[in-house]
Amino acid sequence: MNRLFYMLFFMAGLLSMTSCNDYETYADMKEKEQDAISNFISREGIQVIDETTFKNQGETTDTTLRQYVRLSRTGVYMQIVRKGCGQPLEDKKSANLLCRFMERNLKTDSILIRNDQKGSIYNATTGITIDPSQYVDKIYVTRNGTTITGIFVEGMMQMYHNSTSVPGGWLVPLNYVNVGRPEKEDDEVAKVRLIVPHSQGTADASSSVYPCYYEITYERVK
């Protein structure tokens, strides 16, 4: 009887240890997130600069050196590919912006969604195939000082993530780029590349603790 009791006690201990080992804490997930970011930076040969260097360069990043500035308040890494035509978003003003983008999960190194290229996506639920390039994301943004808020009005991000909340990481660049609309042949809209930690990402990224890489353009609606 005693022998059976000790055997059961021992087996219960093993199961408990296995359960503990399988449990992933928030700290564990954050560490994996940071590893994913670090691996991406290393693999892509990215040169991270601080905000002082960024300001001394006129709030620009040298794309030939693959520079990204790490913004300490948000933890977002940003490369400004081009500032874009037009003017910055005015203080105490709101605007509708059109965005084309690509979203990549850096933990799985897989593209989640994009509308910056022609292609086709089949929805097994509806049985409908769509071309995501036909769904330009529209966001409504408001600026109060350096605080910018926004909601998705329509587009792929709202459909895919089932949320109207614009990730904080998407709004960060609006403090540094112009939001215009091309009027001349050589005019180009603003474009950025971002590494966004879960805390500044979508609700999906926040709940599952994964970082994303984005390429985004911003164009003002007339």
PDB file of C-alpha atoms in Angstrom:
ATOM      1  CA  MET A   1       0.000   0.000   0.000  1.00  0.00           C
ATOM      2  CA  ASN A   2       2.766   2.396   0.973  1.00  0.00           C
ATOM      3  CA  ARG A   3       4.665   1.463  -2.165  1.00  0.00           C
ATOM      4  CA  LEU A   4       1.605   2.262  -4.329  1.00  0.00           C
ATOM      5  CA  PHE A   5       1.136   5.561  -2.509  1.00  0.00           C
ATOM      6  CA  TYR A   6       4.765   6.632  -3.144  1.00  0.00           C
ATOM      7  CA  MET A   7       4.530   5.624  -6.807  1.00  0.00           C
ATOM      8  CA  LEU A   8       1.390   7.719  -7.279  1.00  0.00           C
ATOM      9  CA  PHE A   9       2.984  10.622  -5.394  1.00  0.00           C
ATOM     10  CA  PHE A  10       6.083  10.403  -7.612  1.00  0.00           C
ATOM     11  CA  MET A  11       4.026  10.338 -10.818  1.00  0.00           C
ATOM     12  CA  ALA A  12       1.976  13.331  -9.665  1.00  0.00           C
ATOM     13  CA  GLY A  13       5.224  15.217  -9.054  1.00  0.00           C
ATOM     14  CA  LEU A  14       6.459  14.438 -12.559  1.00  0.00           C
ATOM     15  CA  LEU A  15       3.204  15.635 -14.088  1.00  0.00           C
ATOM     16  CA  SER A  16       3.384  18.817 -12.054  1.00  0.00           C
ATOM     17  CA  MET A  17       6.959  19.469 -13.203  1.00  0.00           C
ATOM     18  CA  THR A  18       6.011  18.853 -16.834  1.00  0.00           C
ATOM     19  CA  SER A  19       3.077  21.218 -16.518  1.00  0.00           C
ATOM     20  CA  CYS A  20       5.311  23.908 -15.040  1.00  0.00           C
ATOM     21  CA  ASN A  21       7.891  23.470 -17.774  1.00  0.00           C
ATOM     22  CA  ASP A  22       5.209  23.761 -20.485  1.00  0.00           C
ATOM     23  CA  TYR A  23       3.809  26.977 -19.033  1.00  0.00           C
ATOM     24  CA  GLU A  24       5.174  30.077 -20.782  1.00  0.00           C
ATOM     25  CA  THR A  25       5.193  33.245 -18.736  1.00  0.00           C
ATOM     26  CA  TYR A  26       4.707  36.766 -20.098  1.00  0.00           C
ATOM     27  CA  ALA A  27       8.399  37.371 -19.394  1.00  0.00           C
ATOM     28  CA  ASP A  28       9.270  34.312 -21.514  1.00  0.00           C
ATOM     29  CA  MET A  29       7.139  35.589 -24.383  1.00  0.00           C
ATOM     30  CA  LYS A  30       8.702  39.060 -24.171  1.00  0.00           C
ATOM     31  CA  GLU A  31      12.167  37.511 -24.265  1.00  0.00           C
ATOM     32  CA  LYS A  32      11.251  35.558 -27.406  1.00  0.00           C
ATOM     33  CA  GLU A  33       9.854  38.737 -28.914  1.00  0.00           C
ATOM     34  CA  GLN A  34      13.119  40.576 -28.270  1.00  0.00           C
ATOM     35  CA  ASP A  35      15.074  37.659 -29.746  1.00  0.00           C
ATOM     36  CA  ALA A  36      12.917  37.859 -32.889  1.00  0.00           C
ATOM     37  CA  ILE A  37      13.576  41.600 -33.187  1.00  0.00           C
ATOM     38  CA  SER A  38      17.311  41.200 -32.598  1.00  0.00           C
ATOM     39  CA  ASN A  39      17.552  38.369 -35.136  1.00  0.00           C
ATOM     40  CA  PHE A  40      15.728  40.435 -37.752  1.00  0.00           C
ATOM     41  CA  ILE A  41      17.977  43.449 -37.163  1.00  0.00           C
ATOM     42  CA  SER A  42      21.078  41.266 -37.469  1.00  0.00           C
ATOM     43  CA  ARG A  43      19.832  39.352 -40.517  1.00  0.00           C
ATOM     44  CA  GLU A  44      18.848  42.515 -42.388  1.00  0.00           C
ATOM     45  CA  GLY A  45      22.066  44.368 -41.515  1.00  0.00           C
ATOM     46  CA  ILE A  46      20.124  47.183 -39.862  1.00  0.00           C
ATOM     47  CA  GLN A  47      22.060  50.017 -38.226  1.00  0.00           C
ATOM     48  CA  VAL A  48      20.162  51.268 -35.181  1.00  0.00           C
ATOM     49  CA  ILE A  49      20.680  54.939 -34.350  1.00  0.00           C
ATOM     50  CA  ASP A  50      19.521  56.853 -31.282  1.00  0.00           C
ATOM     51  CA  GLU A  51      17.131  59.796 -31.249  1.00  0.00           C
ATOM     52  CA  THR A  52      19.926  62.356 -30.837  1.00  0.00           C
ATOM     53  CA  THR A  53      21.602  61.152 -34.041  1.00  0.00           C
ATOM     54  CA  PHE A  54      18.209  61.095 -35.740  1.00  0.00           C
ATOM     55  CA  LYS A  55      17.532  64.726 -34.790  1.00  0.00           C
ATOM     56  CA  ASN A  56      21.047  65.810 -35.817  1.00  0.00           C
ATOM     57  CA  GLN A  57      20.359  64.279 -39.249  1.00  0.00           C
ATOM     58  CA  GLY A  58      17.251  66.430 -39.635  1.00  0.00           C
ATOM     59  CA  GLU A  59      14.922  63.644 -38.481  1.00  0.00           C
ATOM     60  CA  THR A  60      15.895  61.448 -41.398  1.00  0.00           C
ATOM     61  CA  THR A  61      17.359  57.956 -41.685  1.00  0.00           C
ATOM     62  CA  ASP A  62      20.001  56.986 -44.246  1.00  0.00           C
ATOM     63  CA  THR A  63      18.483  54.138 -46.231  1.00  0.00           C
ATOM     64  CA  THR A  64      21.823  53.364 -47.914  1.00  0.00           C
ATOM     65  CA  LEU A  65      23.160  52.471 -44.453  1.00  0.00           C
ATOM     66  CA  ARG A  66      19.899  50.707 -43.541  1.00  0.00           C
ATOM     67  CA  GLN A  67      19.443  53.058 -40.619  1.00  0.00           C
ATOM     68  CA  TYR A  68      16.490  52.757 -38.259  1.00  0.00           C
ATOM     69  CA  VAL A  69      15.954  55.042 -35.290  1.00  0.00           C
ATOM     70  CA  ARG A  70      14.762  53.433 -32.081  1.00  0.00           C
ATOM     71  CA  LEU A  71      12.181  55.674 -30.458  1.00  0.00           C
ATOM     72  CA  SER A  72      12.599  55.132 -26.739  1.00  0.00           C
ATOM     73  CA  ARG A  73       9.084  56.158 -25.658  1.00  0.00           C
ATOM     74  CA  THR A  74       7.384  53.489 -27.773  1.00  0.00           C
ATOM     75  CA  GLY A  75      10.156  50.984 -28.513  1.00  0.00           C
ATOM     76  CA  VAL A  76       9.325  51.292 -32.230  1.00  0.00           C
ATOM     77  CA  TYR A  77      12.173  51.136 -34.756  1.00  0.00           C
ATOM     78  CA  MET A  78      11.532  53.423 -37.736  1.00  0.00           C
ATOM     79  CA  GLN A  79      13.151  53.966 -41.102  1.00  0.00           C
ATOM     80  CA  ILE A  80      11.858  56.893 -43.139  1.00  0.00           C
ATOM     81  CA  VAL A  81      12.184  55.794 -46.748  1.00  0.00           C
ATOM     82  CA  ARG A  82      10.784  59.119 -47.932  1.00  0.00           C
ATOM     83  CA  LYS A  83       9.180  62.067 -46.138  1.00  0.00           C
ATOM     84  CA  GLY A  84       6.599  62.445 -48.868  1.00  0.00           C
ATOM     85  CA  CYS A  85       4.938  65.377 -50.551  1.00  0.00           C
ATOM     86  CA  GLY A  86       2.652  67.847 -48.818  1.00  0.00           C
ATOM     87  CA  GLN A  87       2.825  68.948 -45.202  1.00  0.00           C
ATOM     88  CA  PRO A  88       2.841  67.243 -41.775  1.00  0.00           C
ATOM     89  CA  LEU A  89      -0.497  66.547 -40.098  1.00  0.00           C
ATOM     90  CA  GLU A  90      -1.503  69.824 -38.465  1.00  0.00           C
ATOM     91  CA  ASP A  91      -2.000  70.149 -34.712  1.00  0.00           C
ATOM     92  CA  LYS A  92      -5.635  70.112 -33.549  1.00  0.00           C
ATOM     93  CA  LYS A  93      -6.638  68.781 -36.960  1.00  0.00           C
ATOM     94  CA  SER A  94      -8.033  65.528 -38.330  1.00  0.00           C
ATOM     95  CA  ALA A  95      -7.567  63.861 -41.707  1.00  0.00           C
ATOM     96  CA  ASN A  96      -8.414  60.770 -43.714  1.00  0.00           C
ATOM     97  CA  LEU A  97      -5.362  58.886 -44.943  1.00  0.00           C
ATOM     98  CA  LEU A  98      -5.004  56.059 -47.438  1.00  0.00           C
ATOM     99  CA  CYS A  99      -2.451  53.402 -46.544  1.00  0.00           C
ATOM    100  CA  ARG A 100      -0.834  50.587 -48.467  1.00  0.00           C
ATOM    101  CA  PHE A 101       1.147  48.203 -46.313  1.00  0.00           C
ATOM    102  CA  MET A 102       2.728  44.837 -45.657  1.00  0.00           C
ATOM    103  CA  GLU A 103       2.545  43.161 -42.231  1.00  0.00           C
ATOM    104  CA  ARG A 104       5.044  40.440 -41.259  1.00  0.00           C
ATOM    105  CA  ASN A 105       5.052  38.467 -38.003  1.00  0.00           C
ATOM    106  CA  LEU A 106       8.712  38.469 -36.933  1.00  0.00           C
ATOM    107  CA  LYS A 107       8.301  35.495 -34.613  1.00  0.00           C
ATOM    108  CA  THR A 108       7.145  33.193 -37.392  1.00  0.00           C
ATOM    109  CA  ASP A 109       8.826  35.186 -40.192  1.00  0.00           C
ATOM    110  CA  SER A 110       5.613  35.036 -42.192  1.00  0.00           C
ATOM    111  CA  ILE A 111       3.585  37.681 -44.009  1.00  0.00           C
ATOM    112  CA  LEU A 112       0.198  37.996 -42.352  1.00  0.00           C
ATOM    113  CA  ILE A 113      -1.482  40.408 -44.725  1.00  0.00           C
ATOM    114  CA  ARG A 114      -0.683  43.029 -47.343  1.00  0.00           C
ATOM    115  CA  ASN A 115      -2.381  45.272 -49.882  1.00  0.00           C
ATOM    116  CA  ASP A 116       0.710  46.747 -51.536  1.00  0.00           C
ATOM    117  CA  GLN A 117       0.878  44.111 -54.281  1.00  0.00           C
ATOM    118  CA  LYS A 118      -1.595  42.546 -56.662  1.00  0.00           C
ATOM    119  CA  GLY A 119      -2.517  38.969 -55.864  1.00  0.00           C
ATOM    120  CA  SER A 120      -5.375  36.828 -54.647  1.00  0.00           C
ATOM    121  CA  ILE A 121      -6.614  35.645 -51.257  1.00  0.00           C
ATOM    122  CA  TYR A 122      -9.197  32.894 -50.960  1.00  0.00           C
ATOM    123  CA  ASN A 123     -11.613  33.081 -48.032  1.00  0.00           C
ATOM    124  CA  ALA A 124     -12.714  29.524 -47.234  1.00  0.00           C
ATOM    125  CA  THR A 125     -15.621  30.785 -45.129  1.00  0.00           C
ATOM    126  CA  THR A 126     -17.217  32.920 -47.838  1.00  0.00           C
ATOM    127  CA  GLY A 127     -15.826  31.032 -50.818  1.00  0.00           C
ATOM    128  CA  ILE A 128     -14.752  34.347 -52.317  1.00  0.00           C
ATOM    129  CA  THR A 129     -11.358  35.170 -53.801  1.00  0.00           C
ATOM    130  CA  ILE A 130     -10.286  38.804 -53.539  1.00  0.00           C
ATOM    131  CA  ASP A 131      -7.389  40.915 -54.773  1.00  0.00           C
ATOM    132  CA  PRO A 132      -6.095  42.681 -51.626  1.00  0.00           C
ATOM    133  CA  SER A 133      -4.568  45.476 -53.699  1.00  0.00           C
ATOM    134  CA  GLN A 134      -8.143  46.645 -54.350  1.00  0.00           C
ATOM    135  CA  TYR A 135      -8.630  47.253 -50.617  1.00  0.00           C
ATOM    136  CA  VAL A 136      -6.649  50.364 -49.731  1.00  0.00           C
ATOM    137  CA  ASP A 137      -6.831  50.945 -45.994  1.00  0.00           C
ATOM    138  CA  LYS A 138      -8.417  54.216 -44.945  1.00  0.00           C
ATOM    139  CA  ILE A 139      -7.667  55.599 -41.505  1.00  0.00           C
ATOM    140  CA  TYR A 140      -9.115  58.644 -39.766  1.00  0.00           C
ATOM    141  CA  VAL A 141      -6.483  60.353 -37.617  1.00  0.00           C
ATOM    142  CA  THR A 142      -6.466  63.270 -35.198  1.00  0.00           C
ATOM    143  CA  ARG A 143      -3.446  65.126 -33.841  1.00  0.00           C
ATOM    144  CA  ASN A 144      -3.213  66.885 -30.476  1.00  0.00           C
ATOM    145  CA  GLY A 145       0.380  67.961 -29.952  1.00  0.00           C
ATOM    146  CA  THR A 146       2.525  64.855 -30.292  1.00  0.00           C
ATOM    147  CA  THR A 147      -0.423  62.574 -29.488  1.00  0.00           C
ATOM    148  CA  ILE A 148      -2.049  61.051 -32.560  1.00  0.00           C
ATOM    149  CA  THR A 149      -5.075  58.776 -32.466  1.00  0.00           C
ATOM    150  CA  GLY A 150      -6.738  56.898 -35.275  1.00  0.00           C
ATOM    151  CA  ILE A 151      -9.355  54.402 -36.358  1.00  0.00           C
ATOM    152  CA  PHE A 152      -9.646  52.177 -39.422  1.00  0.00           C
ATOM    153  CA  VAL A 153     -12.559  53.295 -41.575  1.00  0.00           C
ATOM    154  CA  GLU A 154     -12.194  50.446 -44.064  1.00  0.00           C
ATOM    155  CA  GLY A 155      -9.630  48.087 -45.533  1.00  0.00           C
ATOM    156  CA  MET A 156      -7.670  44.862 -45.051  1.00  0.00           C
ATOM    157  CA  MET A 157      -6.404  45.541 -41.516  1.00  0.00           C
ATOM    158  CA  GLN A 158      -9.917  46.021 -40.181  1.00  0.00           C
ATOM    159  CA  MET A 159     -11.125  42.868 -41.938  1.00  0.00           C
ATOM    160  CA  TYR A 160      -8.157  40.678 -40.982  1.00  0.00           C
ATOM    161  CA  HIS A 161      -7.776  41.758 -37.349  1.00  0.00           C
ATOM    162  CA  ASN A 162     -11.477  42.443 -36.786  1.00  0.00           C
ATOM    163  CA  SER A 163     -10.733  45.781 -35.130  1.00  0.00           C
ATOM    164  CA  THR A 164     -11.055  49.472 -35.978  1.00  0.00           C
ATOM    165  CA  SER A 165      -8.177  50.482 -33.653  1.00  0.00           C
ATOM    166  CA  VAL A 166      -5.089  51.683 -35.517  1.00  0.00           C
ATOM    167  CA  PRO A 167      -1.941  50.234 -33.873  1.00  0.00           C
ATOM    168  CA  GLY A 168       0.141  52.824 -32.059  1.00  0.00           C
ATOM    169  CA  GLY A 169       3.122  51.851 -34.196  1.00  0.00           C
ATOM    170  CA  TRP A 170       1.298  52.958 -37.345  1.00  0.00           C
ATOM    171  CA  LEU A 171       0.722  56.426 -35.872  1.00  0.00           C
ATOM    172  CA  VAL A 172       4.269  57.090 -34.652  1.00  0.00           C
ATOM    173  CA  PRO A 173       5.630  58.111 -38.106  1.00  0.00           C
ATOM    174  CA  LEU A 174       2.957  60.802 -38.483  1.00  0.00           C
ATOM    175  CA  ASN A 175       5.051  62.977 -36.166  1.00  0.00           C
ATOM    176  CA  TYR A 176       7.870  62.924 -38.750  1.00  0.00           C
ATOM    177  CA  VAL A 177       6.482  62.536 -42.294  1.00  0.00           C
ATOM    178  CA  ASN A 178       4.255  64.581 -44.586  1.00  0.00           C
ATOM    179  CA  VAL A 179       0.731  63.553 -45.452  1.00  0.00           C
ATOM    180  CA  GLY A 180       0.121  64.958 -48.906  1.00  0.00           C
ATOM    181  CA  ARG A 181      -1.439  63.892 -52.178  1.00  0.00           C
ATOM    182  CA  PRO A 182       0.637  63.741 -55.397  1.00  0.00           C
ATOM    183  CA  GLU A 183      -0.135  66.671 -57.662  1.00  0.00           C
ATOM    184  CA  LYS A 184       2.934  66.682 -59.890  1.00  0.00           C
ATOM    185  CA  GLU A 185       4.600  63.856 -61.799  1.00  0.00           C
ATOM    186  CA  ASP A 186       7.562  63.580 -59.417  1.00  0.00           C
ATOM    187  CA  ASP A 187       5.481  63.788 -56.208  1.00  0.00           C
ATOM    188  CA  GLU A 188       5.609  60.706 -53.982  1.00  0.00           C
ATOM    189  CA  VAL A 189       3.687  59.850 -50.827  1.00  0.00           C
ATOM    190  CA  ALA A 190       5.427  59.200 -47.519  1.00  0.00           C
ATOM    191  CA  LYS A 191       6.802  55.714 -46.921  1.00  0.00           C
ATOM    192  CA  VAL A 192       8.231  54.128 -43.769  1.00  0.00           C
ATOM    193  CA  ARG A 193       9.505  50.786 -42.554  1.00  0.00           C
ATOM    194  CA  LEU A 194       8.773  49.842 -38.961  1.00  0.00           C
ATOM    195  CA  ILE A 195       9.643  47.209 -36.385  1.00  0.00           C
ATOM    196  CA  VAL A 196       6.740  47.305 -33.951  1.00  0.00           C
ATOM    197  CA  PRO A 197       6.748  45.535 -30.557  1.00  0.00           C
ATOM    198  CA  HIS A 198       3.523  43.939 -29.376  1.00  0.00           C
ATOM    199  CA  SER A 199       2.784  46.837 -27.028  1.00  0.00           C
ATOM    200  CA  GLN A 200       2.423  49.158 -30.052  1.00  0.00           C
ATOM    201  CA  GLY A 201       0.852  46.592 -32.372  1.00  0.00           C
ATOM    202  CA  THR A 202      -2.557  45.154 -33.137  1.00  0.00           C
ATOM    203  CA  ALA A 203      -4.782  43.556 -30.505  1.00  0.00           C
ATOM    204  CA  ASP A 204      -3.720  40.162 -31.941  1.00  0.00           C
ATOM    205  CA  ALA A 205      -0.027  41.015 -31.555  1.00  0.00           C
ATOM    206  CA  SER A 206      -0.600  42.354 -28.053  1.00  0.00           C
ATOM    207  CA  SER A 207      -2.449  39.268 -26.825  1.00  0.00           C
ATOM    208  CA  SER A 208      -0.013  36.792 -28.400  1.00  0.00           C
ATOM    209  CA  VAL A 209       3.110  38.913 -27.742  1.00  0.00           C
ATOM    210  CA  TYR A 210       4.696  39.010 -31.176  1.00  0.00           C
ATOM    211  CA  PRO A 211       6.487  41.839 -33.004  1.00  0.00           C
ATOM    212  CA  CYS A 212       5.701  42.878 -36.556  1.00  0.00           C
ATOM    213  CA  TYR A 213       7.604  44.415 -39.422  1.00  0.00           C
ATOM    214  CA  TYR A 214       5.673  46.882 -41.566  1.00  0.00           C
ATOM    215  CA  GLU A 215       6.157  48.777 -44.776  1.00  0.00           C
ATOM    216  CA  ILE A 216       3.526  51.534 -44.986  1.00  0.00           C
ATOM    217  CA  THR A 217       2.694  54.476 -47.239  1.00  0.00           C
ATOM    218  CA  TYR A 218       0.510  57.415 -46.189  1.00  0.00           C
ATOM    219  CA  GLU A 219      -1.536  59.496 -48.627  1.00  0.00           C
ATOM    220  CA  ARG A 220      -3.959  62.242 -47.677  1.00  0.00           C
ATOM    221  CA  VAL A 221      -7.503  62.094 -49.008  1.00  0.00           C
ATOM    222  CA  LYS A 222      -8.696  65.353 -50.551  1.00  0.00           C
TER     223      LYS A 222
END
